[in-house]
Amino acid sequence: MSVRIDGEVSGGVPGRSSRGRRLLRGPRPESVPVLVGRAATLVGLLDIAAGVFPRFRHSRMHALAEVLPGSFGPFAAALSLSAGVLLLLLAHGLKRRKRRAWRAAVALLPVGAAAQFAYRHSLVGALIAVALLVPLLRHRDQFAALPDPRSRWRALANFVLMSAGSLLLGLVIVSVHPDRTIGDPSLADRLTHVIYGLFGFEGPVDYQGNTSWTVAFSLGALGWITAVTTIYLAFRPEHPAARLTEEDEVKLRALLAKHGGRDSLGHFALRRDKAVVFSPSGKAAVTYRVVSGVMLASGDPIGDVEAWPGAIERFMDEARAHSWTPAVMGCSETGGEVWTRETGLDALELGDEAVVDVADFSLAGRAMRNVRQMVKRIERAGYETRVRRIRDLGEAELERIRRAAEDWRGTDTERGFSMALGRIGDPADGDCLIATAHKQDDEPGEYGDLKAILHFVPWGKDGVSLDLMRRDRAADPGMNELLIVAALQAAPKFGITRVSLNFAMFRSALARGEKIGAGPVLRAWRGLLVFLSRWFQIESLYKFNAKFQPRWEPRFVVYRAPADLPRIGFAAMQAEGFVNLAVPLPRFLRRRRPAPGRPCGHVGERDVRAV
């Protein structure tokens, strides 16, 4: 395979260009911020230990603890605890070169140094704080990353997490003074004491000497930090996550009209919860979403291949400016070659996409026996199918299909990112193809005779790509097979010659691992994938796709370093909806989706399109 890029022809795995080497240096984390972040973590943990555990102050770590910011009276214990918690909160931002984390650390360290000198008259302790402050000031140009997208929900998340952490740490503070505790307070008494202390009140647990003041000051400090950080997050300027603007969508649709046949995932770039960067010429674009500090692109860049490097460079510049981890999910082999060449990133095969050539598809033959028998059985049961363009449906029927697609979703969480559009029936998506199954019942349900839905998005002028698959749970098994066959048989009258079906993750490992002669490592890897299939549709997707005798097109994940893969995988699972850190509202409290148009919300992604 070869691809022409900027007037050059590269074959196989291309070398790294000078532009790639330049971009590679940009987003990689610098050593100084990482070391400073680690130092802040260490100092924060030691500060917390010094403020919480009385024995720590007389252990072998005493010599080190003596030179940490803060002293060990009741007030100094709370100050040490506060400084430790705040440094822990700032450490991750320092590692990511965040400007605001740098500003906060620069303001906090002199406070610690002043506390050392004022409360303990410790010149060495003040010098330790200054020693950490020096590299921060000297390398301040390396802490220039812009803030991440954020919303008011961060304040609520901070309140919940900080409250939980304060309760746990408060229980430790209350319980680490057994020799000075009066009586034998129960766990309920200690928890009550913690809750009262977080709000600045005295609880039911009593101590001898100054320990009561030490515990009270420490608990009050935890409550103060929780309140201040929550108030700050609630009232700071809001920077909502980027959304695809109308102007951006018009430009992307123009690029897809010219080059949309190159990638089956191209139309999914029109998801309105993605942001976009364009090449300087405007002839190419990369769409992405930022999840947990990972800048996730999906599929290949949109547009002219010769302009891809410019869009990729803009993408990497944006990642460097915000200190995001760059990654690409589900790019093709050509896309992977261009990404690795232009950025110096690495690529790893993620799985295979099932593509059926309409001209070669037939239900005849032994290989299609199971599908053929299932389709015939369902048709004899009284089901009929209809395949149409979205623009040919009436508004009433579209609304019924939308509501059915939402109610038939298998989970409460919206799923899909790289291979899902997230809406049905938008006026701008008139070329989308929809296949529906119908059966007349004696007692029609809420959606009449509608029993199943398949939605396809355009893939250039002669192809479609599967978007979502939904069915009434009370319908007969085999609805998906019935509608895929119906769509493939109806494809010629719509000028469709190729249909992209589901994405099978780790397909090659599953296929090779079950063959005779497979080695122990491959068999073990396949066994692990089969085990994980109990929770994720890995093996079932592969077997479902294989029924239709497709050709397999490999898809890749592009990443910066092996150490980033767990983080990228977690971010991808969040983006696809398999990991949801937010607490969704019950269904009966949710508002119905708006009528189609620009504000059209998500309908809920396919059940089995991607894992």
Coordinates of C-alpha atoms in Angstrom, one line a residue, residues 87-414:
L87 CA -0.2 19.8 47.2
L88 CA -1.7 16.4 46.3
L89 CA -4.5 18.2 44.4
L90 CA -2.0 20.2 42.5
A91 CA 0.5 17.5 41.7
H92 CA -1.3 16.0 38.7
G93 CA -1.8 19.5 37.2
L94 CA 1.9 20.2 37.7
K95 CA 2.8 17.0 35.8
R96 CA 0.5 18.0 33.0
R97 CA 2.2 21.5 32.9
K98 CA -1.0 23.3 33.8
R99 CA -0.5 27.0 34.3
R100 CA -3.1 27.4 37.0
A101 CA -1.6 24.5 39.0
W102 CA 1.8 26.3 38.7
R103 CA 0.3 29.5 40.0
A104 CA -1.3 27.8 43.0
A105 CA 1.9 25.9 43.9
V106 CA 3.9 29.1 43.6
A107 CA 1.5 30.8 46.1
L108 CA 1.3 27.8 48.4
L109 CA 5.0 27.1 48.9
P110 CA 5.9 30.5 50.4
V111 CA 3.0 30.1 52.8
G112 CA 4.6 26.8 53.9
A113 CA 8.0 28.5 54.2
A114 CA 6.6 31.3 56.3
A115 CA 4.9 28.8 58.6
Q116 CA 8.2 27.0 59.1
F117 CA 9.9 30.2 60.2
A118 CA 7.0 31.7 62.2
Y119 CA 5.9 28.6 64.1
R120 CA 9.0 26.5 64.4
H121 CA 11.8 29.0 63.6
S122 CA 13.1 26.4 61.2
L123 CA 15.3 27.9 58.6
V124 CA 16.0 24.5 57.0
G125 CA 12.3 23.9 56.6
A126 CA 11.9 27.2 54.9
L127 CA 14.8 26.5 52.6
I128 CA 13.2 23.1 51.6
A129 CA 10.1 25.0 50.5
V130 CA 12.2 27.5 48.6
A131 CA 14.2 24.7 47.0
L132 CA 11.0 23.3 45.5
L133 CA 9.9 26.9 44.5
V134 CA 13.1 27.6 42.6
P135 CA 12.6 25.1 39.7
L136 CA 9.0 26.2 39.5
L137 CA 10.1 29.8 38.8
R138 CA 13.1 28.9 36.7
H139 CA 11.1 26.6 34.4
R140 CA 7.9 28.6 34.4
D141 CA 7.8 28.6 30.6
Q142 CA 7.2 24.8 30.7
F143 CA 4.0 25.3 32.7
A144 CA 1.9 26.9 30.0
A145 CA -0.8 24.4 29.3
L146 CA -4.3 25.8 29.0
P147 CA -7.3 24.6 31.1
D148 CA -9.3 21.6 30.1
P149 CA -13.0 22.0 29.1
R150 CA -15.0 22.2 32.3
S151 CA -18.5 22.8 33.6
R152 CA -20.3 23.3 36.9
W153 CA -20.6 19.6 37.3
R154 CA -16.9 19.6 38.4
A155 CA -17.9 21.4 41.6
L156 CA -20.4 18.7 42.4
A157 CA -17.9 16.0 41.7
N158 CA -15.3 17.7 43.8
F159 CA -17.8 18.0 46.7
V160 CA -18.7 14.3 46.6
L161 CA -15.1 13.1 46.3
M162 CA -13.6 15.5 48.8
S163 CA -16.4 14.8 51.3
A164 CA -15.8 11.1 51.0
G165 CA -12.1 11.5 51.3
S166 CA -12.5 13.9 54.3
L167 CA -14.7 11.4 56.0
L168 CA -12.2 8.6 55.6
L169 CA -9.2 10.7 56.6
G170 CA -11.2 12.2 59.4
L171 CA -11.9 8.7 60.8
V172 CA -8.2 8.1 60.7
I173 CA -7.5 11.3 62.5
V174 CA -10.0 10.6 65.2
S175 CA -8.8 7.0 65.7
V176 CA -5.0 7.4 65.8
H177 CA -4.9 8.6 69.4
P178 CA -6.0 5.5 71.4
D179 CA -3.8 6.4 74.4
R180 CA -5.4 9.8 74.8
T181 CA -9.0 8.9 74.0
I182 CA -11.4 9.1 77.0
G183 CA -13.6 6.0 77.1
D184 CA -14.2 3.6 74.2
P185 CA -16.2 5.5 71.6
S186 CA -18.0 3.4 69.0
L187 CA -17.6 3.7 65.2
A188 CA -20.9 5.6 65.1
D189 CA -19.6 8.1 67.7
R190 CA -16.3 8.6 65.8
L191 CA -18.2 9.1 62.5
T192 CA -20.5 11.6 64.3
H193 CA -17.4 13.4 65.7
V194 CA -15.9 13.6 62.2
I195 CA -19.1 15.1 60.7
Y196 CA -19.4 17.6 63.5
G197 CA -15.7 18.5 63.2
L198 CA -15.9 19.1 59.4
F199 CA -18.4 21.8 60.2
G200 CA -16.4 23.3 63.0
F201 CA -18.3 21.8 66.0
E202 CA -17.2 19.6 68.8
G203 CA -18.3 16.0 68.7
P204 CA -19.0 13.3 71.2
V205 CA -15.4 12.0 71.4
D206 CA -13.1 13.4 74.1
Y207 CA -9.3 13.4 74.4
Q208 CA -6.7 14.3 77.1
G209 CA -4.6 17.4 76.8
N210 CA -4.2 19.3 73.6
T211 CA -5.2 16.3 71.5
S212 CA -8.8 17.6 71.3
W213 CA -7.6 20.8 69.8
T214 CA -5.3 19.0 67.3
V215 CA -8.2 16.8 66.1
A216 CA -10.6 19.7 66.0
F217 CA -8.2 21.9 64.0
S218 CA -7.4 19.0 61.6
L219 CA -11.1 18.2 61.0
G220 CA -11.9 21.8 60.5
A221 CA -9.1 22.2 58.0
L222 CA -10.5 19.3 56.0
G223 CA -13.9 20.8 56.0
W224 CA -12.5 24.2 55.0
I225 CA -10.6 22.7 52.1
T226 CA -13.7 20.9 50.9
A227 CA -15.8 24.0 51.1
V228 CA -13.2 26.3 49.5
T229 CA -12.4 24.1 46.5
T230 CA -16.1 23.4 45.8
I231 CA -16.9 27.1 45.9
Y232 CA -14.0 27.9 43.7
L233 CA -15.0 25.3 41.1
A234 CA -18.7 26.4 41.3
F235 CA -17.9 30.1 40.7
R236 CA -14.9 30.0 38.4
P237 CA -15.6 30.9 34.7
E238 CA -17.1 28.1 32.8
H239 CA -15.4 26.6 29.8
P240 CA -17.9 24.0 28.4
A241 CA -16.7 21.1 26.3
A242 CA -16.4 22.1 22.6
R243 CA -19.3 21.4 20.3
L244 CA -19.4 21.2 16.5
T245 CA -20.7 24.5 15.3
E246 CA -23.0 25.0 12.3
E247 CA -20.1 26.6 10.4
D248 CA -17.9 23.6 11.2
E249 CA -20.6 21.2 10.2
V250 CA -21.1 22.9 6.8
K251 CA -17.3 22.7 6.1
L252 CA -17.2 19.0 7.1
R253 CA -20.1 18.1 4.9
A254 CA -18.4 19.8 2.0
L255 CA -15.3 17.7 2.6
L256 CA -17.3 14.6 2.9
A257 CA -19.1 15.3 -0.3
K258 CA -15.7 15.3 -2.1
H259 CA -13.8 12.7 -0.1
G260 CA -16.3 10.8 2.0
G261 CA -15.9 7.6 0.1
R262 CA -12.4 7.1 1.5
D263 CA -13.3 6.1 5.1
S264 CA -16.4 4.3 6.2
L265 CA -16.3 6.2 9.5
G266 CA -16.2 9.6 7.9
H267 CA -19.8 10.5 8.4
F268 CA -19.5 9.9 12.2
A269 CA -17.3 13.0 12.3
L270 CA -20.6 14.9 12.2
R271 CA -21.4 14.0 15.8
R272 CA -22.2 17.3 17.4
D273 CA -20.4 16.4 20.7
K274 CA -17.0 16.5 18.9
A275 CA -14.7 19.4 18.2
V276 CA -12.7 19.9 15.0
V277 CA -9.4 21.3 13.8
F278 CA -8.9 22.1 10.1
S279 CA -5.7 22.2 8.1
P280 CA -4.4 25.6 7.1
S281 CA -5.8 25.2 3.6
G282 CA -9.1 24.0 4.9
K283 CA -9.0 20.9 2.8
A284 CA -8.7 18.4 5.7
A285 CA -9.9 18.2 9.2
V286 CA -9.6 16.0 12.4
T287 CA -12.5 15.7 14.8
Y288 CA -12.0 14.8 18.4
R289 CA -13.3 14.8 21.9
V290 CA -11.3 15.4 25.1
V291 CA -12.0 12.7 27.8
S292 CA -10.1 12.6 31.1
G293 CA -7.2 14.5 29.6
V294 CA -7.0 12.4 26.5
M295 CA -7.5 14.1 23.1
L296 CA -9.3 11.3 21.2
A297 CA -9.6 11.5 17.5
S298 CA -11.7 8.8 15.7
G299 CA -11.3 7.3 12.2
D300 CA -9.1 8.9 9.5
P301 CA -8.8 12.7 9.0
I302 CA -11.6 14.1 6.7
G303 CA -10.7 15.5 3.4
D304 CA -7.9 15.4 0.8
V305 CA -5.1 13.0 1.8
E306 CA -2.4 15.6 0.7
A307 CA -3.8 18.0 3.3
W308 CA -4.0 15.5 6.2
P309 CA -0.5 16.5 7.6
G310 CA -1.7 20.0 8.1
A311 CA -4.8 19.0 10.0
I312 CA -2.7 16.5 12.0
E313 CA -0.2 19.2 12.9
R314 CA -3.0 21.4 14.2
F315 CA -4.3 18.5 16.2
M316 CA -1.0 18.0 17.8
D317 CA -0.5 21.7 18.5
E318 CA -3.9 21.7 20.3
A319 CA -2.8 18.7 22.3
R320 CA 0.5 20.3 23.3
A321 CA -1.2 23.6 24.2
H322 CA -3.5 21.9 26.7
S323 CA -1.1 19.1 27.7
W324 CA -3.6 16.5 26.5
T325 CA -2.5 13.0 25.6
P326 CA -3.1 12.6 21.9
A327 CA -4.7 9.3 20.6
V328 CA -6.6 8.1 17.6
M329 CA -9.2 5.3 17.8
G330 CA -10.2 3.2 14.8
C331 CA -8.1 4.7 12.0
S332 CA -7.5 2.7 8.8
E333 CA -4.1 1.3 7.7
T334 CA -3.6 4.4 5.5
G335 CA -4.6 6.7 8.3
G336 CA -2.3 4.9 10.7
E337 CA 0.7 5.3 8.3
V338 CA 0.1 9.0 7.9
W339 CA -0.4 9.5 11.7
T340 CA 2.8 7.6 12.6
R341 CA 4.8 9.3 9.8
E342 CA 3.7 12.9 10.7
T343 CA 3.8 12.7 14.4
G344 CA 6.2 9.9 15.4
L345 CA 3.4 8.2 17.3
D346 CA 3.0 4.4 17.3
A347 CA 0.1 2.3 16.0
L348 CA -1.4 -0.9 17.3
E349 CA -4.0 -3.1 15.5
L350 CA -7.2 -2.8 17.5
G351 CA -9.5 -5.1 15.5
D352 CA -11.2 -5.4 12.1
E353 CA -14.2 -3.8 10.4
A354 CA -16.6 -6.1 8.6
V355 CA -17.3 -4.8 5.1
V356 CA -19.7 -6.6 2.7
D357 CA -19.5 -6.1 -1.0
V358 CA -23.1 -6.1 -2.2
A359 CA -22.3 -7.7 -5.6
D360 CA -20.8 -10.7 -3.9
F361 CA -23.5 -11.2 -1.2
S362 CA -25.9 -14.1 -1.6
L363 CA -27.9 -16.3 0.8
A364 CA -27.1 -19.3 -1.3
G365 CA -24.5 -21.9 -0.3
R366 CA -23.6 -23.8 2.8
A367 CA -21.7 -20.9 4.5
M368 CA -25.0 -18.9 4.6
R369 CA -27.2 -21.7 5.7
N370 CA -27.8 -20.5 9.2
V371 CA -28.6 -17.0 8.2
R372 CA -30.8 -18.2 5.4
Q373 CA -32.8 -20.5 7.7
M374 CA -33.2 -17.8 10.3
V375 CA -34.4 -15.2 7.8
K376 CA -36.9 -17.7 6.3
R377 CA -38.3 -18.6 9.7
I378 CA -38.8 -15.0 10.7
E379 CA -40.5 -14.2 7.4
R380 CA -42.9 -17.1 7.9
A381 CA -43.7 -15.7 11.3
G382 CA -45.3 -12.7 9.6
Y383 CA -42.5 -10.1 9.6
E384 CA -41.9 -7.8 6.7
T385 CA -39.1 -5.3 6.1
R386 CA -38.9 -1.8 4.6
V387 CA -35.7 -0.1 3.5
R388 CA -35.8 3.6 2.8
R389 CA -33.8 6.9 2.9
I390 CA -34.5 9.1 5.9
R391 CA -35.8 11.9 3.6
D392 CA -38.5 9.6 2.4
L393 CA -40.1 9.1 5.8
G394 CA -42.9 11.3 7.2
E395 CA -42.4 13.3 10.4
A396 CA -44.9 11.2 12.3
E397 CA -43.1 7.9 11.5
L398 CA -39.7 9.4 12.2
E399 CA -40.8 10.5 15.6
R400 CA -42.1 7.0 16.3
I401 CA -38.8 5.5 15.2
R402 CA -36.9 8.0 17.4
R403 CA -38.9 7.2 20.5
A404 CA -38.6 3.4 19.9
A405 CA -34.9 3.6 19.4
E406 CA -34.5 5.4 22.7
D407 CA -36.8 3.1 24.6
W408 CA -35.3 -0.1 23.1
R409 CA -31.7 0.9 24.1
G410 CA -30.2 -1.9 26.1
T411 CA -28.7 0.4 28.8
D412 CA -29.5 3.8 30.4
T413 CA -26.1 5.1 29.1
E414 CA -25.7 6.5 25.7

